[in-house]
mmCIF file of C-alpha atoms and ligand atoms in Angstrom:
data_model
loop_
_atom_site.group_PDB
_atom_site.id
_atom_site.type_symbol
_atom_site.label_atom_id
_atom_site.label_comp_id
_atom_site.label_asym_id
_atom_site.label_seq_id
_atom_site.Cartn_x
_atom_site.Cartn_y
_atom_site.Cartn_z
ATOM 1 C CA MET A 22 6.430 21.200 -20.825
ATOM 2 C CA LYS A 23 9.791 21.393 -22.578
ATOM 3 C CA TRP A 24 12.105 21.239 -19.508
ATOM 4 C CA LEU A 25 10.644 17.974 -19.278
ATOM 5 C CA THR A 26 10.690 16.545 -22.473
ATOM 6 C CA ILE A 27 14.603 17.648 -22.529
ATOM 7 C CA ALA A 28 15.566 16.411 -19.106
ATOM 8 C CA LEU A 29 13.906 13.299 -20.173
ATOM 9 C CA ALA A 30 15.600 12.863 -23.017
ATOM 10 C CA LEU A 31 19.080 12.852 -21.240
ATOM 11 C CA VAL A 32 18.504 9.507 -20.830
ATOM 12 C CA SER A 33 18.167 6.566 -22.384
ATOM 13 C CA PRO A 34 15.922 6.291 -25.041
ATOM 14 C CA SER A 35 14.738 2.594 -23.413
ATOM 15 C CA GLN A 36 13.925 3.473 -20.318
ATOM 16 C CA ALA A 37 10.784 2.258 -19.233
ATOM 17 C CA TYR A 38 9.604 4.171 -15.751
ATOM 18 C CA ILE A 39 8.111 7.847 -14.793
ATOM 19 C CA ARG A 40 10.905 10.000 -13.156
ATOM 20 C CA PHE A 41 9.814 13.393 -11.869
ATOM 21 C CA GLY A 42 10.985 16.155 -9.480
ATOM 22 C CA CYS A 43 8.868 17.406 -6.869
ATOM 23 C CA GLY A 44 9.696 20.734 -4.891
ATOM 24 C CA THR A 45 9.367 21.196 -1.538
ATOM 25 C CA ILE A 46 6.098 21.742 0.120
ATOM 26 C CA SER A 47 6.561 21.912 3.211
ATOM 27 C CA ILE A 48 9.482 21.140 6.313
ATOM 28 C CA GLN A 49 7.742 20.488 9.609
ATOM 29 C CA ARG A 50 6.195 18.089 12.724
ATOM 30 C CA LEU A 51 3.483 16.617 11.124
ATOM 31 C CA ASP A 52 3.310 12.939 9.879
ATOM 32 C CA PRO A 53 -0.418 12.129 8.592
ATOM 33 C CA VAL A 54 0.531 8.260 8.073
ATOM 34 C CA VAL A 55 2.239 7.144 10.879
ATOM 35 C CA GLU A 56 0.994 9.947 13.579
ATOM 36 C CA PRO A 57 -2.138 11.119 12.079
ATOM 37 C CA GLY A 58 -3.735 14.199 13.920
ATOM 38 C CA LYS A 59 -0.667 14.821 16.039
ATOM 39 C CA LEU A 60 0.915 18.062 16.584
ATOM 40 C CA PRO A 61 3.576 18.331 16.490
ATOM 41 C CA SER A 62 4.670 14.711 15.064
ATOM 42 C CA SER A 63 7.781 13.428 16.839
ATOM 43 C CA HIS A 64 10.399 14.610 14.100
ATOM 44 C CA VAL A 65 10.526 17.058 11.189
ATOM 45 C CA HIS A 66 9.877 15.763 7.757
ATOM 46 C CA GLN A 67 10.464 17.017 4.280
ATOM 47 C CA ILE A 68 7.388 16.603 2.157
ATOM 48 C CA VAL A 69 6.694 17.413 -1.695
ATOM 49 C CA GLY A 70 3.502 16.510 -3.528
ATOM 50 C CA GLY A 71 0.269 18.282 -3.389
ATOM 51 C CA ASN A 72 -1.416 20.828 -0.949
ATOM 52 C CA ALA A 73 -3.711 18.662 0.579
ATOM 53 C CA PHE A 74 -1.358 18.184 3.189
ATOM 54 C CA ASN A 75 -1.471 18.187 7.009
ATOM 55 C CA ALA A 76 -1.974 16.254 10.366
ATOM 56 C CA SER A 77 -4.856 14.034 9.320
ATOM 57 C CA MET A 78 -5.672 13.103 5.670
ATOM 58 C CA THR A 79 -8.555 10.860 4.558
ATOM 59 C CA GLY A 80 -10.510 10.378 1.354
ATOM 60 C CA ASP A 81 -9.777 10.782 -2.154
ATOM 61 C CA ILE A 82 -6.436 13.417 -1.887
ATOM 62 C CA GLY A 83 -6.236 13.676 -5.471
ATOM 63 C CA ASN A 84 -9.581 15.478 -5.233
ATOM 64 C CA LYS A 85 -9.260 17.769 -1.998
ATOM 65 C CA ALA A 86 -5.098 19.297 -3.318
ATOM 66 C CA THR A 87 -5.920 21.965 -5.615
ATOM 67 C CA CYS A 88 -2.213 22.417 -6.446
ATOM 68 C CA THR A 89 1.330 20.150 -6.333
ATOM 69 C CA THR A 90 4.967 20.947 -6.354
ATOM 70 C CA CYS A 91 5.610 18.128 -8.776
ATOM 71 C CA SER A 92 6.016 18.535 -12.285
ATOM 72 C CA PHE A 93 3.070 16.313 -13.292
ATOM 73 C CA SER A 94 0.302 18.009 -12.110
ATOM 74 C CA GLU A 95 -2.089 15.295 -11.885
ATOM 75 C CA ASP A 96 -0.025 14.095 -8.965
ATOM 76 C CA PHE A 97 -1.176 15.227 -5.394
ATOM 77 C CA SER A 98 -0.003 12.598 -3.726
ATOM 78 C CA ASN A 99 2.691 13.235 -0.886
ATOM 79 C CA TYR A 100 5.813 12.045 -0.573
ATOM 80 C CA TRP A 101 8.147 12.633 2.776
ATOM 81 C CA THR A 102 10.891 11.632 4.526
ATOM 82 C CA ALA A 103 12.995 12.867 7.892
ATOM 83 C CA VAL A 104 15.298 15.430 7.830
ATOM 84 C CA LEU A 105 19.027 15.820 7.563
ATOM 85 C CA TYR A 106 20.702 17.673 10.272
ATOM 86 C CA PHE A 107 24.682 18.812 10.807
ATOM 87 C CA LYS A 108 25.682 18.236 14.754
ATOM 88 C CA ALA A 109 28.590 20.912 14.927
ATOM 89 C CA ARG A 110 31.073 20.372 17.424
ATOM 90 C CA ASN A 111 29.559 22.686 20.268
ATOM 91 C CA GLY A 112 26.261 20.334 20.131
ATOM 92 C CA SER A 113 24.124 22.766 17.764
ATOM 93 C CA TYR A 114 22.109 21.092 15.177
ATOM 94 C CA HIS A 115 21.928 23.122 11.373
ATOM 95 C CA ARG A 116 19.808 21.945 8.812
ATOM 96 C CA VAL A 117 21.034 20.634 5.543
ATOM 97 C CA PRO A 118 19.265 22.394 2.595
ATOM 98 C CA GLN A 119 17.921 19.894 -0.184
ATOM 99 C CA TYR A 120 18.722 20.883 -3.779
ATOM 100 C CA PRO A 121 16.479 19.475 -6.652
ATOM 101 C CA ASN A 122 17.687 16.492 -8.940
ATOM 102 C CA ALA A 123 20.190 17.928 -11.574
ATOM 103 C CA LEU A 124 18.280 16.384 -14.285
ATOM 104 C CA LEU A 125 15.236 17.682 -13.594
ATOM 105 C CA GLY A 126 15.387 21.463 -13.617
ATOM 106 C CA ASN A 127 15.305 24.226 -10.907
ATOM 107 C CA LEU A 128 12.245 23.114 -8.350
ATOM 108 C CA GLU A 129 12.954 24.092 -5.032
ATOM 109 C CA GLY A 130 14.414 21.605 -2.959
ATOM 110 C CA GLY A 131 12.132 18.317 -2.965
ATOM 111 C CA MET A 132 13.110 15.141 -4.211
ATOM 112 C CA THR A 133 13.077 13.164 -7.529
ATOM 113 C CA ILE A 134 10.170 10.387 -7.610
ATOM 114 C CA TYR A 135 9.797 7.151 -9.752
ATOM 115 C CA TYR A 136 7.440 5.052 -10.651
ATOM 116 C CA LEU A 137 8.315 2.051 -12.695
ATOM 117 C CA GLN A 138 6.565 -0.851 -14.250
ATOM 118 C CA GLN A 139 9.284 -3.319 -14.159
ATOM 119 C CA ASP A 140 13.141 -2.090 -14.030
ATOM 120 C CA PHE A 141 15.183 0.808 -16.046
ATOM 121 C CA ASN A 142 14.900 -0.811 -19.360
ATOM 122 C CA SER A 143 11.552 -2.788 -19.774
ATOM 123 C CA ASN A 144 7.916 -2.063 -18.783
ATOM 124 C CA GLY A 145 7.707 -5.813 -18.239
ATOM 125 C CA LYS A 146 4.690 -7.665 -19.237
ATOM 126 C CA ASN A 147 2.810 -7.649 -15.865
ATOM 127 C CA LYS A 148 -0.167 -6.038 -15.501
ATOM 128 C CA ILE A 149 0.667 -2.855 -12.784
ATOM 129 C CA THR A 150 -2.289 -1.574 -10.614
ATOM 130 C CA ALA A 151 -2.086 1.835 -9.668
ATOM 131 C CA PHE A 152 -2.341 2.806 -6.278
ATOM 132 C CA PRO A 153 -6.387 3.455 -4.704
ATOM 133 C CA PRO A 154 -7.386 6.742 -3.098
ATOM 134 C CA GLY A 155 -7.112 6.552 0.451
ATOM 135 C CA PHE A 156 -3.788 3.611 -0.298
ATOM 136 C CA ARG A 157 -0.373 4.870 2.275
ATOM 137 C CA MET A 158 2.540 3.318 2.928
ATOM 138 C CA THR A 159 6.216 3.605 4.727
ATOM 139 C CA VAL A 160 9.155 1.506 4.402
ATOM 140 C CA GLY A 161 11.903 1.543 6.845
ATOM 141 C CA SER A 162 11.876 1.910 10.147
ATOM 142 C CA PRO A 163 13.175 4.864 12.599
ATOM 143 C CA THR A 164 14.087 2.134 15.430
ATOM 144 C CA SER A 165 15.996 0.204 13.594
ATOM 145 C CA ALA A 166 19.597 0.647 15.074
ATOM 146 C CA GLY A 167 21.627 -2.272 12.519
ATOM 147 C CA ASN A 168 22.464 -2.994 8.840
ATOM 148 C CA SER A 169 19.396 -2.580 7.170
ATOM 149 C CA LYS A 170 18.277 -6.218 5.108
ATOM 150 C CA ASN A 171 16.404 -3.544 2.941
ATOM 151 C CA PRO A 172 18.883 -3.197 -0.780
ATOM 152 C CA GLY A 173 16.317 -0.416 -1.499
ATOM 153 C CA LEU A 174 17.236 1.703 1.528
ATOM 154 C CA ARG A 175 20.800 3.350 0.949
ATOM 155 C CA TYR A 176 22.949 6.580 0.482
ATOM 156 C CA THR A 177 25.429 7.482 -2.189
ATOM 157 C CA CYS A 178 28.193 9.720 -1.278
ATOM 158 C CA LEU A 179 28.308 12.126 -4.218
ATOM 159 C CA LYS A 180 30.906 13.079 -6.174
ATOM 160 C CA ASP A 181 29.592 15.208 -8.609
ATOM 161 C CA VAL A 182 25.587 15.887 -8.817
ATOM 162 C CA MET A 183 25.241 13.067 -11.483
ATOM 163 C CA THR A 184 27.236 10.177 -9.543
ATOM 164 C CA ARG A 185 25.088 7.502 -8.935
ATOM 165 C CA GLY A 186 26.154 3.851 -7.211
ATOM 166 C CA GLY A 187 28.483 3.064 -4.888
ATOM 167 C CA GLU A 188 25.275 2.554 -2.276
ATOM 168 C CA THR A 189 25.836 2.304 0.962
ATOM 169 C CA ASN A 190 23.185 1.414 4.136
ATOM 170 C CA ASP A 191 24.808 3.878 6.457
ATOM 171 C CA PHE A 192 25.845 7.141 6.540
ATOM 172 C CA PRO A 193 28.995 8.118 3.891
ATOM 173 C CA LYS A 194 31.921 8.420 6.623
ATOM 174 C CA GLN A 195 33.919 10.791 4.511
ATOM 175 C CA PRO A 196 33.029 14.588 3.150
ATOM 176 C CA CYS A 197 31.090 14.072 -0.429
ATOM 177 C CA PRO A 198 32.245 16.766 -2.823
ATOM 178 C CA ALA A 199 28.669 17.332 -4.145
ATOM 179 C CA GLY A 200 26.109 15.925 -1.042
ATOM 180 C CA ILE A 201 24.675 13.025 0.098
ATOM 181 C CA MET A 202 21.915 11.354 -1.440
ATOM 182 C CA ALA A 203 19.371 9.162 0.398
ATOM 183 C CA ILE A 204 17.414 6.693 -1.438
ATOM 184 C CA HIS A 205 14.285 5.043 -0.850
ATOM 185 C CA HIS A 206 12.765 2.330 -2.444
ATOM 186 C CA PHE A 207 9.185 0.924 -1.655
ATOM 187 C CA PRO A 208 8.049 -2.148 -1.638
ATOM 188 C CA ALA A 209 5.460 -3.360 -4.875
ATOM 189 C CA CYS A 210 3.317 -6.388 -3.725
ATOM 190 C CA TRP A 211 -0.132 -5.466 -2.443
ATOM 191 C CA ASP A 212 -2.483 -7.770 0.010
ATOM 192 C CA GLY A 213 -5.068 -6.654 -2.962
ATOM 193 C CA LYS A 214 -7.471 -5.723 0.576
ATOM 194 C CA ASN A 215 -6.145 -2.703 2.842
ATOM 195 C CA LEU A 216 -5.510 0.526 1.938
ATOM 196 C CA ASP A 217 -3.614 0.909 5.332
ATOM 197 C CA SER A 218 -1.764 -1.851 7.941
ATOM 198 C CA PRO A 219 -1.554 -1.280 11.872
ATOM 199 C CA ASN A 220 2.565 -0.656 11.319
ATOM 200 C CA HIS A 221 1.566 0.865 7.457
ATOM 201 C CA GLN A 222 4.096 -2.095 6.033
ATOM 202 C CA ASP A 223 2.214 -5.265 6.438
ATOM 203 C CA HIS A 224 -0.243 -4.712 3.207
ATOM 204 C CA MET A 225 2.186 -4.601 1.539
ATOM 205 C CA TYR A 226 5.400 -7.401 0.923
ATOM 206 C CA ASN A 227 8.969 -5.941 -0.310
ATOM 207 C CA THR A 228 11.195 -8.065 -3.526
ATOM 208 C CA VAL A 229 13.127 -5.231 -4.441
ATOM 209 C CA LYS A 230 16.590 -5.712 -5.111
ATOM 210 C CA GLY A 231 17.938 -2.284 -4.787
ATOM 211 C CA SER A 232 19.156 -0.110 -7.862
ATOM 212 C CA PHE A 233 16.246 -0.009 -9.869
ATOM 213 C CA GLN A 234 16.502 -4.364 -10.802
ATOM 214 C CA ASN A 235 13.039 -5.885 -11.297
ATOM 215 C CA ALA A 236 11.859 -6.530 -8.264
ATOM 216 C CA GLY A 237 11.346 -10.221 -7.408
ATOM 217 C CA PRO A 238 7.587 -11.983 -7.970
ATOM 218 C CA CYS A 239 4.645 -10.806 -5.426
ATOM 219 C CA PRO A 240 3.709 -14.019 -3.003
ATOM 220 C CA ALA A 241 0.389 -15.520 -2.726
ATOM 221 C CA SER A 242 -0.483 -13.298 0.476
ATOM 222 C CA HIS A 243 0.263 -10.123 -1.550
ATOM 223 C CA PRO A 244 -0.411 -11.093 -5.400
ATOM 224 C CA VAL A 245 -1.462 -7.679 -6.491
ATOM 225 C CA ARG A 246 2.110 -6.057 -8.419
ATOM 226 C CA MET A 247 2.027 -1.830 -7.942
ATOM 227 C CA PRO A 248 4.260 0.577 -9.300
ATOM 228 C CA GLN A 249 7.454 0.356 -7.752
ATOM 229 C CA VAL A 250 7.934 3.592 -5.869
ATOM 230 C CA ALA A 251 11.289 5.300 -5.142
ATOM 231 C CA TYR A 252 12.671 8.580 -4.263
ATOM 232 C CA GLU A 253 16.019 10.154 -4.437
ATOM 233 C CA THR A 254 17.018 13.202 -1.953
ATOM 234 C CA MET A 255 19.632 15.149 -2.242
ATOM 235 C CA TRP A 256 20.897 16.827 0.783
ATOM 236 C CA ASN A 257 23.466 19.607 0.129
ATOM 237 C CA THR A 258 26.340 18.919 3.037
ATOM 238 C CA THR A 259 28.690 21.016 1.101
ATOM 239 C CA MET A 260 29.218 24.166 3.274
ATOM 240 C CA PHE A 261 29.801 21.275 6.160
ATOM 241 C CA ASN A 262 32.481 19.640 4.333
ATOM 242 C CA ASP A 263 35.433 21.042 6.239
ATOM 243 C CA LYS A 264 36.836 18.358 8.170
ATOM 244 C CA SER A 265 37.837 20.633 10.799
ATOM 245 C CA LEU A 266 34.479 21.145 11.809
ATOM 246 C CA TRP A 267 34.065 17.001 12.049
ATOM 247 C CA PRO A 268 33.672 14.983 15.327
ATOM 248 C CA ALA A 269 37.362 15.176 16.857
ATOM 249 C CA ASP A 270 36.881 11.505 17.109
ATOM 250 C CA GLY A 271 36.555 11.015 13.274
ATOM 251 C CA SER A 272 32.753 9.951 13.197
ATOM 252 C CA GLN A 273 30.481 11.533 10.616
ATOM 253 C CA PRO A 274 28.183 14.804 11.469
ATOM 254 C CA PHE A 275 24.989 13.972 9.778
ATOM 255 C CA VAL A 276 21.961 12.541 11.968
ATOM 256 C CA TRP A 277 18.364 12.099 10.788
ATOM 257 C CA SER A 278 15.680 14.657 12.678
ATOM 258 C CA PHE A 279 14.871 11.539 14.913
ATOM 259 C CA ASP A 280 18.091 11.413 16.408
ATOM 260 C CA ASP A 281 20.264 8.889 14.095
ATOM 261 C CA THR A 282 23.550 9.461 13.505
ATOM 262 C CA LYS A 283 24.174 6.087 11.561
ATOM 263 C CA GLY A 284 21.034 6.235 9.034
ATOM 264 C CA TYR A 285 19.958 2.458 9.406
ATOM 265 C CA GLY A 286 16.690 4.238 10.561
ATOM 266 C CA THR A 287 16.376 5.840 7.608
ATOM 267 C CA HIS A 288 12.443 5.668 6.598
ATOM 268 C CA GLY A 289 10.239 6.954 4.060
ATOM 269 C CA ASP A 290 6.210 7.913 3.550
ATOM 270 C CA TYR A 291 3.957 7.966 0.545
ATOM 271 C CA LEU A 292 0.423 8.571 1.069
ATOM 272 C CA PHE A 293 -1.489 8.349 -2.792
ATOM 273 C CA GLY A 294 -3.330 11.619 -4.278
ATOM 274 C CA TRP A 295 -3.071 10.858 -8.331
ATOM 275 C CA LYS A 296 -6.031 12.512 -9.630
ATOM 276 C CA GLY A 297 -8.693 10.034 -11.345
ATOM 277 C CA ASP A 298 -7.161 7.232 -13.748
ATOM 278 C CA ALA A 299 -3.705 9.552 -14.200
ATOM 279 C CA LEU A 300 -1.722 6.954 -12.245
ATOM 280 C CA GLN A 301 -3.043 3.950 -13.928
ATOM 281 C CA ARG A 302 -3.289 5.376 -17.757
ATOM 282 C CA ALA A 303 0.227 5.754 -16.922
ATOM 283 C CA MET A 304 1.610 2.056 -15.605
ATOM 284 C CA ASP A 305 -0.828 0.788 -19.005
ATOM 285 C CA SER A 306 1.324 2.780 -21.487
ATOM 286 C CA THR A 307 3.842 0.576 -23.043
ATOM 287 C CA SER A 308 5.669 4.014 -23.732
ATOM 288 C CA LEU A 309 6.302 5.786 -20.408
ATOM 289 C CA ILE A 310 7.817 8.753 -22.042
ATOM 290 C CA SER A 311 4.716 9.899 -24.485
ATOM 291 C CA ASN A 312 2.612 8.615 -20.927
ATOM 292 C CA ASN A 313 -0.268 11.395 -21.640
ATOM 293 C CA LEU A 314 0.010 12.831 -18.182
ATOM 294 C CA LYS A 315 -0.285 16.575 -17.826
ATOM 295 C CA THR A 316 3.040 18.530 -16.671
ATOM 296 C CA GLN A 317 3.147 22.112 -15.387
ATOM 297 C CA SER A 318 6.268 24.235 -15.760
ATOM 298 C CA VAL A 319 8.820 24.745 -12.448
ATOM 299 C CA ALA A 320 7.346 28.273 -11.963
ATOM 300 C CA GLU A 321 4.048 26.621 -11.615
ATOM 301 C CA ALA A 322 5.166 23.846 -9.378
ATOM 302 C CA ASN A 323 7.263 26.191 -7.311
ATOM 303 C CA LYS A 324 4.154 28.774 -6.261
ATOM 304 C CA CYS A 325 2.375 25.736 -4.846
ATOM 305 C CA LYS A 326 2.908 26.403 -1.124
ATOM 306 C CA ILE A 327 0.995 25.699 2.358
ATOM 307 C CA LYS A 328 1.132 27.253 5.678
ATOM 308 C CA ASN A 329 2.260 25.647 8.541
ATOM 309 C CA THR A 330 -0.097 24.063 10.978
ATOM 310 C CA VAL A 331 3.144 23.534 13.531
ATOM 311 C CA GLN A 332 4.776 26.973 14.475
ATOM 312 C CA GLU A 333 8.426 26.576 15.628
ATOM 313 C CA PRO A 334 12.019 26.855 14.282
ATOM 314 C CA ILE A 335 13.046 23.897 12.158
ATOM 315 C CA ASP A 336 16.521 25.176 10.844
ATOM 316 C CA GLY A 337 18.333 23.935 14.035
ATOM 317 C CA CYS A 338 19.073 23.236 17.772
ATOM 318 C CA LYS A 339 16.112 22.415 19.749
ATOM 319 C CA LEU A 340 14.685 20.224 17.434
ATOM 320 C CA LEU A 341 16.042 16.786 18.701
ATOM 321 C CA SER A 342 15.853 17.357 22.329
ATOM 322 C CA GLN A 343 11.812 18.245 21.668
ATOM 323 C CA LYS A 344 10.916 14.646 20.958
HETATM 324 C C1 NAG B 407 -4.625 21.575 9.261
HETATM 325 O O1 NAG B 407 -5.318 21.206 10.162
HETATM 326 C C2 NAG B 407 -5.235 21.965 11.353
HETATM 327 C C3 NAG B 407 -6.253 21.131 12.217
HETATM 328 O O2 NAG B 407 -5.139 20.098 12.611
HETATM 329 C C4 NAG B 407 -6.694 23.072 10.534
HETATM 330 O O3 NAG B 407 -6.672 23.714 11.900
HETATM 331 C C5 NAG B 407 -6.115 23.821 9.611
HETATM 332 O O4 NAG B 407 -7.206 24.385 8.640
HETATM 333 C C6 NAG B 407 -5.854 22.225 8.411
HETATM 334 N N1 NAG B 407 -5.353 23.131 7.324
HETATM 335 C C7 NAG B 407 -6.040 23.087 6.073
HETATM 336 C C8 NAG B 407 -5.207 23.459 4.954
HETATM 337 O O5 NAG B 407 -6.786 22.175 6.161
HETATM 338 C C1 NAG B 408 28.317 26.278 17.141
HETATM 339 O O1 NAG B 408 28.976 25.943 15.959
HETATM 340 C C2 NAG B 408 28.811 26.158 15.049
HETATM 341 C C3 NAG B 408 29.479 25.770 13.399
HETATM 342 O O2 NAG B 408 31.030 26.084 13.474
HETATM 343 C C4 NAG B 408 28.240 28.140 14.563
HETATM 344 O O3 NAG B 408 27.978 27.783 13.641
HETATM 345 C C5 NAG B 408 27.613 28.054 15.769
HETATM 346 O O4 NAG B 408 26.984 29.592 15.580
HETATM 347 C C6 NAG B 408 27.693 28.169 17.276
HETATM 348 N N1 NAG B 408 27.121 28.284 18.257
HETATM 349 C C7 NAG B 408 27.202 28.088 19.044
HETATM 350 C C8 NAG B 408 26.319 28.554 20.338
HETATM 351 O O5 NAG B 408 28.410 29.105 19.542
HETATM 352 C C1 NAG B 409 25.192 23.656 -2.200
HETATM 353 O O1 NAG B 409 25.866 24.595 -1.022
HETATM 354 C C2 NAG B 409 26.767 25.239 -1.469
HETATM 355 C C3 NAG B 409 27.058 26.042 -0.143
HETATM 356 O O2 NAG B 409 26.262 26.850 0.419
HETATM 357 C C4 NAG B 409 26.331 26.396 -2.505
HETATM 358 O O3 NAG B 409 27.229 26.971 -2.793
HETATM 359 C C5 NAG B 409 25.813 25.097 -3.871
HETATM 360 O O4 NAG B 409 25.098 26.295 -4.714
HETATM 361 C C6 NAG B 409 24.437 24.123 -3.498
HETATM 362 N N1 NAG B 409 24.623 23.830 -4.519
HETATM 363 C C7 NAG B 409 23.875 23.255 -5.309
HETATM 364 C C8 NAG B 409 23.704 22.442 -6.463
HETATM 365 O O5 NAG B 409 22.518 24.007 -4.602
#
């Protein structure tokens, strides 16, 4: 697809990863990984990817979904994070809109998704094993109240939509001219056996160094090197940047949907759903730019929708107390 080729051509020719946009497919309180079947789940999520997304998801999602909001049309995976709200001085909450990554065209909201073999500049020499059908994992924890030791969970205060770097592990303390980018890097070492684990994390081992560097080697307990998955979510906070709207005590006003005003509880969920061997083919390619993955237009991606299972207002106010 033309727009994708142009977007990819803008970045370094030595790039060695797949990076693509996925528009928003749903914003609701569902969590098929952490709280399967629960209607509603404890907090609001923003979800991108395939239309098989629902309260419970089992089996081969790549065979169940029929459309996706992702620019790679064989990717029916679901990717989600919590939702960011602005808390006004009068105590009301207002959902912060998302906008698509500036490199990747006019998708509706959503996120930028990365699958790296090694790092930004090289595919490396390791065999990268694609996730198997049914695979799922999370990174981060909504109950983390202190500094995250995981360098893969970060925020960038955007001076403009292209700002990268200057990462912090809590919410920016000053208004950010072009919004806040939330970054989630997932672990890439698998135990080779389990599609999931009770805490959705122990089947994986984290060697991520952050900032798209090459993650460290996998330990004997988790020997299988998987793609390094990362999300970037651009929260358009600009309509809330007037300091007279911010708390009088000088604190910052943004809060995750699970009632986290510091940002340390940032977390992401991943549910694998590439069709057939599409992801493995891409990971086996030495040139990820000509990776033979099928693409679709932005208009087609934006057409993929689901009906909300949980019917409730999501834009503000009551949500945080409904937990
Ligand atoms: C989603 O799950 C609900 C029950 O939890 C069910 O009623 C609904 O039909 C499902 N939607 C789809 C699209 O499968
Ligand atoms: C509370 O403040 C926000 C932001 O200034 C405003 O949009 C909203 O209408 C106010 N709500 C009430 C109930 O006053
Ligand atoms: C961000 O929000 C502002 C204010 O609502 C809007 O004017 C602007 O177009 C948005 N930016 C993007 C990139 O969507």
